[in-house]
Short mmCIF file of C-alpha atoms and ligand atoms in Angstrom, two decimals:
data_model
loop_
_atom_site.label_atom_id
_atom_site.label_comp_id
_atom_site.label_asym_id
_atom_site.label_seq_id
_atom_site.Cartn_x
_atom_site.Cartn_y
_atom_site.Cartn_z
CA MET C 1 105.09 119.04 56.59
CA THR C 2 106.91 121.78 58.44
CA TRP C 3 105.81 125.33 57.90
CA LEU C 4 107.75 126.99 60.63
CA PRO C 5 110.68 126.12 62.84
CA VAL C 6 109.57 123.73 65.53
CA GLY C 7 110.47 124.31 69.15
CA ARG C 8 110.83 127.00 71.73
CA PRO C 9 111.72 130.65 71.14
CA PRO C 10 115.43 131.31 71.93
CA LEU C 11 114.74 133.06 75.25
CA LEU C 12 112.67 130.15 76.50
CA THR C 13 115.26 127.67 75.29
CA VAL C 14 117.82 129.34 77.56
CA ALA C 15 115.43 129.16 80.52
CA GLY C 16 114.43 125.64 79.53
CA THR C 17 118.04 124.49 79.35
CA ALA C 18 118.78 125.95 82.78
CA LEU C 19 115.82 124.09 84.20
CA ALA C 20 116.59 120.96 82.23
CA THR C 21 120.07 120.70 83.73
CA GLY C 22 118.44 120.69 87.14
CA GLY C 23 115.73 118.23 86.19
CA ALA C 24 117.26 116.31 83.29
CA ALA C 25 116.77 113.00 85.04
CA PHE C 26 113.05 113.62 85.26
CA GLY C 27 112.32 113.55 81.54
CA ASP C 28 109.69 115.38 79.55
CA GLN C 29 107.20 117.14 81.78
CA PRO C 30 105.72 120.60 82.32
CA ARG C 31 108.29 123.17 83.44
CA PRO C 32 107.88 126.29 85.59
CA TRP C 33 106.86 129.35 83.54
CA GLU C 34 106.47 127.26 80.40
CA ILE C 35 104.28 129.00 77.83
CA THR C 36 105.08 126.82 74.82
CA LEU C 37 103.91 123.31 74.09
CA GLN C 38 106.04 120.53 75.51
CA GLU C 39 108.84 119.44 73.20
CA ALA C 40 107.75 116.95 70.54
CA ALA C 41 108.87 113.32 70.74
CA THR C 42 106.76 111.93 67.88
CA PRO C 43 106.15 112.94 64.24
CA VAL C 44 102.49 113.67 65.07
CA MET C 45 103.45 116.12 67.82
CA GLU C 46 105.99 117.81 65.54
CA ASN C 47 103.19 118.45 63.08
CA ILE C 48 100.82 119.61 65.82
CA ILE C 49 103.44 122.20 66.86
CA SER C 50 104.00 123.30 63.25
CA PHE C 51 100.24 123.63 62.74
CA HIS C 52 99.93 125.58 65.98
CA ASN C 53 102.69 127.96 64.87
CA LEU C 54 101.03 128.46 61.47
CA LEU C 55 97.68 129.26 63.10
CA LEU C 56 99.35 131.64 65.54
CA VAL C 57 100.78 133.66 62.64
CA ILE C 58 97.44 133.73 60.77
CA ILE C 59 95.39 134.77 63.81
CA THR C 60 97.95 137.44 64.76
CA VAL C 61 97.87 139.00 61.29
CA ILE C 62 94.03 138.96 61.22
CA THR C 63 93.77 140.46 64.70
CA LEU C 64 96.22 143.27 63.91
CA PHE C 65 94.42 143.98 60.61
CA VAL C 66 91.01 144.26 62.34
CA LEU C 67 92.55 146.43 65.06
CA ALA C 68 94.02 148.74 62.40
CA LEU C 69 90.61 149.05 60.68
CA LEU C 70 88.96 149.92 64.01
CA VAL C 71 91.57 152.57 64.74
CA VAL C 72 91.04 154.10 61.28
CA VAL C 73 87.26 154.20 61.86
CA VAL C 74 87.62 155.78 65.29
CA ILE C 75 90.02 158.48 64.09
CA LYS C 76 88.69 159.30 60.62
CA PHE C 77 84.96 158.81 61.02
CA ASN C 78 84.03 160.17 64.41
CA ALA C 79 81.39 162.95 64.56
CA LYS C 80 83.98 165.69 64.99
CA ALA C 81 86.31 164.67 62.16
CA ASN C 82 83.52 163.63 59.80
CA PRO C 83 80.35 165.66 60.59
CA VAL C 84 78.53 164.71 57.33
CA PRO C 85 78.48 160.89 57.01
CA SER C 86 78.67 159.27 53.58
CA ARG C 87 75.44 157.61 52.39
CA THR C 88 77.30 154.83 50.54
CA THR C 89 75.71 151.42 51.14
CA HIS C 90 77.23 149.09 48.55
CA HIS C 91 80.62 148.47 47.07
CA THR C 92 80.77 145.34 44.91
CA LEU C 93 84.55 144.92 44.88
CA ILE C 94 84.89 145.18 48.68
CA GLU C 95 81.94 142.81 49.22
CA VAL C 96 83.46 140.18 46.95
CA ALA C 97 86.83 140.61 48.61
CA TRP C 98 85.58 140.26 52.18
CA THR C 99 83.73 137.10 51.20
CA LEU C 100 86.46 135.53 49.12
CA ILE C 101 89.53 136.26 51.25
CA PRO C 102 88.15 134.59 54.43
CA VAL C 103 87.16 131.56 52.33
CA LEU C 104 90.71 131.30 51.00
CA ILE C 105 92.13 131.63 54.53
CA LEU C 106 89.85 128.84 55.77
CA VAL C 107 90.87 126.59 52.88
CA ALA C 108 94.53 127.30 53.62
CA ILE C 109 93.89 126.20 57.22
CA ALA C 110 91.72 123.21 56.31
CA VAL C 111 94.35 121.51 54.12
CA PRO C 112 97.06 121.04 56.80
CA SER C 113 94.37 120.51 59.44
CA PHE C 114 92.84 117.51 57.64
CA ARG C 115 96.29 116.17 56.80
CA LEU C 116 97.11 116.21 60.52
CA LEU C 117 93.78 114.62 61.46
CA PHE C 118 94.36 111.77 59.03
CA GLN C 119 97.86 111.26 60.38
CA GLN C 120 96.48 110.99 63.92
CA LEU C 121 93.53 108.75 63.08
CA ASP C 122 95.00 106.50 60.40
CA ILE C 123 97.01 104.09 62.54
CA PRO C 124 100.06 102.65 60.74
CA LYS C 125 100.87 98.95 61.01
CA ALA C 126 101.62 98.52 64.69
CA ASP C 127 104.79 96.92 66.06
CA LEU C 128 103.31 96.64 69.52
CA THR C 129 99.93 97.02 71.19
CA VAL C 130 99.45 98.28 74.73
CA LYS C 131 96.00 98.19 76.29
CA VAL C 132 95.51 101.04 78.73
CA THR C 133 92.69 100.89 81.26
CA GLY C 134 91.74 103.97 83.27
CA LYS C 135 90.57 103.23 86.78
CA GLN C 136 89.61 105.29 89.82
CA TRP C 137 92.37 106.44 90.28
CA TYR C 138 95.26 104.80 88.50
CA TRP C 139 96.13 103.18 85.18
CA SER C 140 96.60 99.55 84.16
CA TYR C 141 98.80 98.56 81.23
CA ALA C 142 98.42 95.24 79.43
CA TYR C 143 100.89 93.86 76.88
CA PRO C 144 98.98 91.29 74.81
CA ASP C 145 101.86 90.87 72.31
CA ASN C 146 104.52 90.20 74.93
CA GLY C 147 103.31 87.47 77.22
CA LYS C 148 99.91 88.93 78.09
CA PHE C 149 100.96 90.38 81.43
CA GLU C 150 99.13 93.31 82.96
CA PHE C 151 100.11 95.63 85.78
CA ASP C 152 98.86 98.66 87.66
CA SER C 153 100.59 102.01 87.62
CA LEU C 154 99.95 104.15 90.68
CA MET C 155 101.27 107.55 91.60
CA ALA C 156 104.17 107.18 94.00
CA ALA C 157 104.16 109.93 96.63
CA ASP C 158 107.86 109.50 97.39
CA LYS C 159 108.96 109.70 93.74
CA GLN C 160 110.05 112.66 91.63
CA PRO C 161 108.75 114.47 89.72
CA ARG C 162 106.11 115.24 92.31
CA LEU C 163 102.58 114.19 91.27
CA LEU C 164 103.98 112.61 88.07
CA GLY C 165 106.23 109.77 89.30
CA VAL C 166 104.65 106.31 89.37
CA ASP C 167 105.57 102.91 90.80
CA ASN C 168 105.35 100.98 87.51
CA GLU C 169 105.99 102.91 84.29
CA MET C 170 104.59 101.98 80.91
CA VAL C 171 107.67 100.90 78.90
CA VAL C 172 107.90 100.93 75.09
CA PRO C 173 110.70 100.61 72.53
CA VAL C 174 111.97 103.67 70.65
CA ASN C 175 111.15 104.22 66.94
CA LYS C 176 108.39 101.63 66.97
CA VAL C 177 104.73 102.19 66.16
CA ILE C 178 102.83 101.65 69.41
CA ARG C 179 99.10 101.08 69.12
CA VAL C 180 97.37 102.27 72.28
CA GLN C 181 93.94 100.89 73.05
CA THR C 182 92.11 102.65 75.84
CA THR C 183 89.10 101.76 77.92
CA GLY C 184 87.66 102.72 81.30
CA ALA C 185 86.90 100.32 84.12
CA ASP C 186 84.53 102.58 86.03
CA VAL C 187 84.06 106.11 84.67
CA ILE C 188 85.46 108.06 81.71
CA HIS C 189 89.16 108.89 81.98
CA ALA C 190 91.47 110.24 79.27
CA PHE C 191 94.96 109.08 78.39
CA ALA C 192 97.09 112.09 77.48
CA VAL C 193 100.84 112.47 76.91
CA PRO C 194 101.65 115.97 75.56
CA SER C 195 105.06 115.17 74.03
CA PHE C 196 103.48 112.37 71.99
CA GLY C 197 100.52 114.46 70.82
CA VAL C 198 98.24 111.81 72.31
CA LYS C 199 94.96 112.52 74.09
CA ILE C 200 92.19 109.95 73.92
CA ASP C 201 89.21 109.13 76.12
CA ALA C 202 89.12 105.88 78.07
CA VAL C 203 85.41 105.05 78.09
CA PRO C 204 83.79 102.11 79.95
CA GLY C 205 82.38 99.54 77.52
CA ARG C 206 84.28 100.96 74.58
CA LEU C 207 87.73 100.42 73.10
CA ASN C 208 89.37 103.54 71.66
CA GLU C 209 92.52 103.44 69.60
CA THR C 210 95.38 105.79 68.95
CA TRP C 211 99.08 105.48 68.24
CA PHE C 212 102.46 107.06 68.72
CA LYS C 213 106.02 106.51 67.56
CA ALA C 214 108.51 107.97 70.01
CA THR C 215 111.65 109.07 68.19
CA ARG C 216 113.86 109.52 71.25
CA GLU C 217 114.46 107.69 74.49
CA GLY C 218 113.48 109.11 77.85
CA VAL C 219 110.60 109.32 80.29
CA PHE C 220 107.50 111.16 79.14
CA TYR C 221 104.83 112.31 81.54
CA GLY C 222 101.13 112.90 81.09
CA GLN C 223 98.00 113.00 83.20
CA CYS C 224 94.42 111.84 83.14
CA SER C 225 92.60 114.52 81.16
CA GLU C 226 88.96 113.80 81.90
CA LEU C 227 87.59 114.80 85.28
CA CYS C 228 86.97 111.40 86.85
CA GLY C 229 86.50 111.85 90.58
CA LYS C 230 88.28 112.92 93.74
CA ASP C 231 91.76 111.67 92.83
CA HIS C 232 91.64 112.72 89.17
CA ALA C 233 94.73 114.86 89.74
CA PHE C 234 96.66 111.92 91.19
CA MET C 235 96.68 109.39 88.37
CA PRO C 236 99.69 110.44 86.30
CA ILE C 237 100.98 108.66 83.21
CA ALA C 238 104.69 107.86 82.90
CA VAL C 239 105.98 106.32 79.68
CA ARG C 240 109.59 105.16 79.53
CA VAL C 241 110.94 104.91 75.98
CA VAL C 242 113.94 102.57 75.74
CA SER C 243 116.07 100.75 73.16
CA ASP C 244 114.94 97.40 71.70
CA GLN C 245 117.38 95.46 73.90
CA GLU C 246 116.30 97.25 77.06
CA PHE C 247 112.67 96.66 76.15
CA ALA C 248 113.25 92.93 75.62
CA ALA C 249 115.00 92.73 78.99
CA TRP C 250 112.17 94.66 80.66
CA VAL C 251 109.57 92.31 79.14
CA GLU C 252 111.38 89.29 80.58
CA GLY C 253 111.49 90.90 84.02
CA ALA C 254 107.90 92.11 83.81
CA LYS C 255 106.60 88.67 82.87
CA LYS C 256 108.00 87.29 86.13
CA LYS C 257 107.26 90.33 88.26
CA PHE C 258 103.63 90.57 87.24
CA ALA C 259 102.92 86.85 86.77
CA THR C 260 101.58 86.52 90.29
CA ASN C 261 99.18 89.43 89.96
CA PRO C 262 97.04 88.73 86.91
CA GLY C 263 95.20 91.96 86.49
CA ASN C 264 94.70 93.96 89.54
CA SER C 265 96.80 93.49 92.59
CA PHE C 266 97.83 96.67 94.30
CA ALA C 267 101.27 98.08 94.68
CA SER C 268 103.08 98.24 97.98
CA ALA C 269 101.63 100.26 100.84
CA ASP C 270 104.10 103.13 100.54
CA THR C 271 102.51 104.38 97.35
CA PHE C 272 100.09 107.24 97.62
CA ALA C 273 97.01 105.78 95.99
CA SER C 274 97.04 102.42 97.74
CA ALA C 275 95.85 104.14 100.90
CA GLY C 276 92.76 105.45 99.17
CA ALA C 277 92.37 102.79 96.50
CA PRO C 278 88.98 101.17 96.19
CA ALA C 279 88.75 97.69 97.65
CA GLY C 280 87.48 94.58 95.91
CA GLN C 281 88.77 95.23 92.39
CU1 CU Z 1 90.84 109.82 85.41
#
């Protein structure tokens, strides 16, 4: 389902590579002067980028066409150039055309659009479920399939990348279908990771579901995308995608590490949010 080449224009790739060599260790994140979408790491995001590129071409052609018509009107039909206006009011062929052509354009857009929507909403058989809870102002990740542990993920002020690094990353295996269930503990938050093409509300009293299948290893950053209070900007999402073996090893470690804090104990005092974290969770 690729209509156009996916990825950055060549010029931006050069700039992106230069920046990437400086920040390669920091994974997928926004980059200075970036005007494109972040690089895709899932099939859904690849299709989102292709769809975006298709729409960009269509809207550019339409805009230039309308601009050309306006220029023609201004030059040919102003009072000086055309002192005696035509009294024509109807032209059947043109009327049919300007009704039919937009309909065809909309249909051409609707087909890939619905295909993409179905791909996003129709969750394949999941290999792994992670329950994500948005809280003021951090995230909790629960792994019901892997020993039922749960841990908090708070922004770490001393970690790079700034405002995106966290103390405990969400870890998932590569090339596996991850079902993400989101909910909110207090107010509405939104779980969003651009490279995965994932953005879903985390609503109190409701369980939302989405999915992603990361096709490459690395660390992928996102942020809460629903204004949720004073530290909305300081509850980043960091997802580490690793091999099956690394994931199994991480699960073993996590079971022990998080066994003593069922649910909601806070991270060490050197993390940013612990200073302002609400008490009595
Ligand atoms: Cu939030």
